[in-house]
Amino acid sequence: MKTILLILFAAFVFQACGKKTDSTKTDTKQTTTDSKSTDENTIKFSDKSFMKSYKNCSPNDTCAYFKVDYIEAVSGKNKDKVNKLIMNIVNSGVSYGDTLLPSMQVAADSFITQYVSFRKEFPESAMYWYLEESVKPANETPTIITLASENSSFMGGAHPNTYFNYINLSKETGDTVSLSNLFAPGFEKKLNELIDAAYRKSKNLKPGDNLQEKGDLFENKIAFNYNFMVTKDGTITFYYNPYEIAAYVFGPIEITLTKDEIAPLVAENSLLK
């Protein structure tokens, strides 16, 4: 069986369909999402969608399909930079192997071709593949816009999987925001301690309890990652995908730290201020 390996975790299921020809469709919706600020850093987004399906089937019919829902910046001084980033996110999410595919169309054509090969090799199989990728606004502060990217797919395996990622952008520059833009140098040890304490609290664990034996984790530790979102009230949430720090059965894990908890770590010129 021929399968494709996705860069951003791949695998998800769907079941049957069939009409006459493959269908490719791109839509642009008139509805927009924009920031609430009124200065020159305001960015307005338009919703867009791309889909290619096997034998012109509809996802509602349970069939093999490739679908991308994403946004495009239509105004704002950094819209070109933001759009380039969005397309990089999309293309990375639907690529396979070690090569970044140049477009959604190329990725969709490859996906359907691989699926057709699978059907020829296993014509009796009731298994249907699908890939869904989305990029949309998730949150906004006076200085940061957070985008959410989600990839869901199935191309064989025990179960479908998803990969979810936050991308934080500076409204002033359009550049991605890292933890080093928020916290003062040397923040790592204290941030890990805060995350450890928050996770133990969520699991009703004591400070000395083994996180692998009693906390459902792969290792006896939990540390910050770079998949995070900041909110208007000053909290920060770290998101861990299934298989990242725990087994699939436990699903995604989220750790939220309050504004007061992270206050000692915040840098003088932080975008959190």
C-alpha angles and dihedrals in degrees: 000000000000116000137169124235113218123215092223101049113285134211137097138144140233134158135229148336143129142183131149116289140014113267128214120188135174121190133186116199121211094221114098139196117213139174119262096230117103100207129098091276092070112123122195120201133205122206117239135180137195127188139174120180138186113261092349093294127160122237087230088064091058104248144132112294146148116219134175124186113187145149133245124204108235099177141019133082093269098043095116092052091046093049092051089053092048092052091048089053092049096046092047091051095054098037125101135204118009097313125091105225113229099230147004089252093058091046092048093049090051092047093053092043091054090047092051089052089051091051091051092051095044107025092162093058118111090200118122125191128218139176125196123182125179136180117186142148112277106174144345138208127180089271107023137055115199120206124196121215120193128182121190124176148151126200100153131307138102097302144347120275137202134203119202125188137178120216117194120203131193109237089209098053107012089233124132116265121230130190088258087065089058108035134050119253113282094033095129102088096046093044090054090050091053092049092047091051093047092050093048089051091052090052096041090241129154122238092257098044117119109249093207096051100036105015101055094238128135091237137025091258144060124202138177120275131193096253099099145134130207122208137208092256091057101255123134124211124200116205124206117193122221111282091020097100103346141030121284092252091068092056124207119341124217126193118191123193121195127235091252093050095054096037094098090056099050116113123232093248095036121148085229090073 
